[in-house]
Amino acid sequence: MIRQLFACAFVCAIPFSTLAHEGHHHDQAGHSQPAATSQAGAPQGVSVDGCWIRSMPAQLPSGGYFVIHNASAQALRLTGIATPAFGQTMLHQTIEQNGMARMVHADTIEVPAHGELAFKPGGYHAMLERPTAELVVGNKVAMTFLFGDGGQLQADCELRSPASGAAH
């Protein structure tokens, strides 16, 4: 448990002394995972860029960071992320409550119309657990972003070392 708390704090780059996980876990086995080049079903006017993963040792969760751009006139809901590279993916938000930081599971995250939402250390992020193969820094991992209307969008995310920051 202490190792997992340390890993979560490190993954999210939060300088707080306490970090709690709400205990929500979602196995992505039920989500479809399109081919590596599939953009079919992508929501109109939506794109993902700057995607990277802070790759941690196999027993520790890794963090995924990116920016979702929504040029459409409608807000959209990100409902999950699927990837064959990890056995479990979750959407989280780091919040401060009563002077303490903690991670909370997010079933749905709204991306505003004509706006963007950054997933970054210390804020919204993807928690990636149970890698299915060795994670090699510098390689890319395909991630499929799942939206509430059934749309999907795929992006390649660069694996970076645990010491990496957002700038690269």
mmCIF file of C-alpha atoms in Angstrom, residues 3-145:
data_model
loop_
_atom_site.group_PDB
_atom_site.id
_atom_site.type_symbol
_atom_site.label_atom_id
_atom_site.label_comp_id
_atom_site.label_asym_id
_atom_site.label_seq_id
_atom_site.Cartn_x
_atom_site.Cartn_y
_atom_site.Cartn_z
ATOM 1 C CA ARG A 3 4.530 1.613 -2.467
ATOM 2 C CA GLN A 4 1.305 2.330 -4.348
ATOM 3 C CA LEU A 5 0.774 5.660 -2.563
ATOM 4 C CA PHE A 6 4.370 6.634 -3.320
ATOM 5 C CA ALA A 7 3.902 5.653 -6.940
ATOM 6 C CA CYS A 8 0.701 7.666 -7.274
ATOM 7 C CA ALA A 9 2.361 10.736 -5.792
ATOM 8 C CA PHE A 10 5.345 10.299 -8.086
ATOM 9 C CA VAL A 11 3.225 9.648 -11.176
ATOM 10 C CA CYS A 12 1.144 12.745 -10.547
ATOM 11 C CA ALA A 13 4.153 14.828 -9.446
ATOM 12 C CA ILE A 14 2.307 16.119 -6.409
ATOM 13 C CA PRO A 15 4.346 17.582 -3.576
ATOM 14 C CA PHE A 16 1.754 16.646 -0.970
ATOM 15 C CA SER A 17 2.305 14.332 1.940
ATOM 16 C CA THR A 18 -0.902 12.351 1.592
ATOM 17 C CA LEU A 19 -2.488 10.942 -1.505
ATOM 18 C CA ALA A 20 -5.499 8.638 -1.345
ATOM 19 C CA HIS A 21 -7.056 6.555 -4.062
ATOM 20 C CA GLU A 22 -10.805 6.117 -4.060
ATOM 21 C CA GLY A 23 -10.473 2.423 -4.915
ATOM 22 C CA HIS A 24 -12.322 2.550 -8.235
ATOM 23 C CA HIS A 25 -10.960 0.169 -10.838
ATOM 24 C CA HIS A 26 -12.161 -0.396 -14.365
ATOM 25 C CA ASP A 27 -10.900 -3.231 -16.488
ATOM 26 C CA GLN A 28 -10.872 -2.253 -20.143
ATOM 27 C CA ALA A 29 -11.632 -5.762 -21.388
ATOM 28 C CA GLY A 30 -15.188 -4.697 -22.206
ATOM 29 C CA HIS A 31 -14.145 -1.791 -24.453
ATOM 30 C CA SER A 32 -13.413 -2.301 -28.119
ATOM 31 C CA GLN A 33 -9.886 -1.582 -29.226
ATOM 32 C CA PRO A 34 -9.607 -0.567 -32.895
ATOM 33 C CA ALA A 35 -6.613 -1.171 -35.136
ATOM 34 C CA ALA A 36 -3.569 1.068 -34.661
ATOM 35 C CA THR A 37 -4.482 3.449 -37.499
ATOM 36 C CA SER A 38 -8.234 3.577 -36.940
ATOM 37 C CA GLN A 39 -9.854 6.997 -36.758
ATOM 38 C CA ALA A 40 -13.332 5.695 -37.639
ATOM 39 C CA GLY A 41 -15.968 7.049 -35.330
ATOM 40 C CA ALA A 42 -13.851 10.005 -34.166
ATOM 41 C CA PRO A 43 -15.990 12.874 -32.875
ATOM 42 C CA GLN A 44 -16.099 15.775 -35.360
ATOM 43 C CA GLY A 45 -13.600 18.554 -34.530
ATOM 44 C CA VAL A 46 -11.848 16.627 -31.742
ATOM 45 C CA SER A 47 -8.123 15.940 -31.549
ATOM 46 C CA VAL A 48 -5.564 14.771 -28.996
ATOM 47 C CA ASP A 49 -1.965 15.976 -28.920
ATOM 48 C CA GLY A 50 1.079 16.058 -26.683
ATOM 49 C CA CYS A 51 0.326 12.566 -25.406
ATOM 50 C CA TRP A 52 2.993 11.007 -23.185
ATOM 51 C CA ILE A 53 3.171 8.369 -20.468
ATOM 52 C CA ARG A 54 5.390 8.523 -17.402
ATOM 53 C CA SER A 55 6.548 4.919 -17.530
ATOM 54 C CA MET A 56 7.027 3.376 -14.102
ATOM 55 C CA PRO A 57 8.462 -0.013 -13.114
ATOM 56 C CA ALA A 58 6.058 -2.903 -13.820
ATOM 57 C CA GLN A 59 4.426 -3.089 -10.384
ATOM 58 C CA LEU A 60 3.723 0.643 -10.124
ATOM 59 C CA PRO A 61 1.010 2.579 -11.968
ATOM 60 C CA SER A 62 2.065 4.832 -14.836
ATOM 61 C CA GLY A 63 0.469 8.195 -15.615
ATOM 62 C CA GLY A 64 -0.844 9.367 -18.979
ATOM 63 C CA TYR A 65 -0.945 13.043 -19.975
ATOM 64 C CA PHE A 66 -2.304 14.792 -23.087
ATOM 65 C CA VAL A 67 -4.443 17.667 -24.331
ATOM 66 C CA ILE A 68 -7.893 17.110 -25.833
ATOM 67 C CA HIS A 69 -9.003 19.842 -28.251
ATOM 68 C CA ASN A 70 -12.705 20.254 -29.010
ATOM 69 C CA ALA A 71 -13.394 22.581 -31.939
ATOM 70 C CA SER A 72 -17.043 21.527 -32.113
ATOM 71 C CA ALA A 73 -20.020 23.571 -30.890
ATOM 72 C CA GLN A 74 -20.935 20.858 -28.368
ATOM 73 C CA ALA A 75 -19.217 19.886 -25.132
ATOM 74 C CA LEU A 76 -18.144 16.255 -25.173
ATOM 75 C CA ARG A 77 -17.628 13.638 -22.513
ATOM 76 C CA LEU A 78 -14.461 11.565 -22.224
ATOM 77 C CA THR A 79 -15.619 8.307 -20.641
ATOM 78 C CA GLY A 80 -12.464 6.227 -20.738
ATOM 79 C CA ILE A 81 -9.221 5.233 -22.373
ATOM 80 C CA ALA A 82 -8.335 1.813 -23.755
ATOM 81 C CA THR A 83 -4.924 0.489 -24.709
ATOM 82 C CA PRO A 84 -3.536 -2.984 -25.310
ATOM 83 C CA ALA A 85 -0.348 -1.875 -23.481
ATOM 84 C CA PHE A 86 -2.007 -1.883 -20.030
ATOM 85 C CA GLY A 87 -4.472 -4.260 -18.399
ATOM 86 C CA GLN A 88 -6.266 -1.492 -16.543
ATOM 87 C CA THR A 89 -6.903 2.175 -17.281
ATOM 88 C CA MET A 90 -8.724 4.788 -15.232
ATOM 89 C CA LEU A 91 -9.434 8.486 -15.451
ATOM 90 C CA HIS A 92 -8.485 10.426 -12.327
ATOM 91 C CA GLN A 93 -8.398 13.961 -11.055
ATOM 92 C CA THR A 94 -6.146 15.194 -8.289
ATOM 93 C CA ILE A 95 -8.047 17.521 -5.985
ATOM 94 C CA GLU A 96 -7.214 19.380 -2.807
ATOM 95 C CA GLN A 97 -9.695 19.022 0.026
ATOM 96 C CA ASN A 98 -9.164 20.317 3.555
ATOM 97 C CA GLY A 99 -5.503 20.984 2.765
ATOM 98 C CA MET A 100 -4.911 17.425 1.569
ATOM 99 C CA ALA A 101 -4.411 16.251 -1.997
ATOM 100 C CA ARG A 102 -6.048 13.083 -3.180
ATOM 101 C CA MET A 103 -6.888 11.319 -6.391
ATOM 102 C CA VAL A 104 -10.513 10.711 -7.232
ATOM 103 C CA HIS A 105 -11.840 8.466 -9.941
ATOM 104 C CA ALA A 106 -13.728 10.223 -12.728
ATOM 105 C CA ASP A 107 -16.300 8.252 -14.730
ATOM 106 C CA THR A 108 -16.779 11.140 -17.146
ATOM 107 C CA ILE A 109 -14.740 14.268 -17.848
ATOM 108 C CA GLU A 110 -16.281 17.082 -19.870
ATOM 109 C CA VAL A 111 -14.275 18.817 -22.585
ATOM 110 C CA PRO A 112 -15.857 22.225 -23.279
ATOM 111 C CA ALA A 113 -17.177 23.257 -26.698
ATOM 112 C CA HIS A 114 -14.637 25.356 -28.632
ATOM 113 C CA GLY A 115 -12.111 24.584 -25.903
ATOM 114 C CA GLU A 116 -9.504 22.182 -24.647
ATOM 115 C CA LEU A 117 -8.715 20.219 -21.543
ATOM 116 C CA ALA A 118 -5.161 19.414 -20.458
ATOM 117 C CA PHE A 119 -4.405 16.216 -18.588
ATOM 118 C CA LYS A 120 -1.217 16.985 -16.695
ATOM 119 C CA PRO A 121 0.664 16.073 -13.510
ATOM 120 C CA GLY A 122 -1.263 17.358 -10.495
ATOM 121 C CA GLY A 123 -4.612 17.560 -12.337
ATOM 122 C CA TYR A 124 -6.582 15.287 -14.590
ATOM 123 C CA HIS A 125 -4.588 12.245 -15.702
ATOM 124 C CA ALA A 126 -4.937 8.685 -16.910
ATOM 125 C CA MET A 127 -3.836 6.031 -14.424
ATOM 126 C CA LEU A 128 -2.382 3.066 -16.308
ATOM 127 C CA GLU A 129 -1.817 -0.200 -14.459
ATOM 128 C CA ARG A 130 -0.715 -3.770 -15.213
ATOM 129 C CA PRO A 131 1.466 -3.323 -18.327
ATOM 130 C CA THR A 132 1.052 -6.194 -20.757
ATOM 131 C CA ALA A 133 4.670 -6.056 -21.998
ATOM 132 C CA GLU A 134 7.936 -4.377 -21.088
ATOM 133 C CA LEU A 135 7.695 -0.590 -21.279
ATOM 134 C CA VAL A 136 10.640 0.836 -23.213
ATOM 135 C CA VAL A 137 11.317 4.560 -22.843
ATOM 136 C CA GLY A 138 11.165 6.218 -26.247
ATOM 137 C CA ASN A 139 8.635 3.751 -27.693
ATOM 138 C CA LYS A 140 5.075 4.773 -28.469
ATOM 139 C CA VAL A 141 1.864 3.255 -27.151
ATOM 140 C CA ALA A 142 -1.474 3.469 -28.991
ATOM 141 C CA MET A 143 -4.275 4.753 -26.773
ATOM 142 C CA THR A 144 -7.932 4.941 -27.777
ATOM 143 C CA PHE A 145 -9.921 7.777 -26.235
#
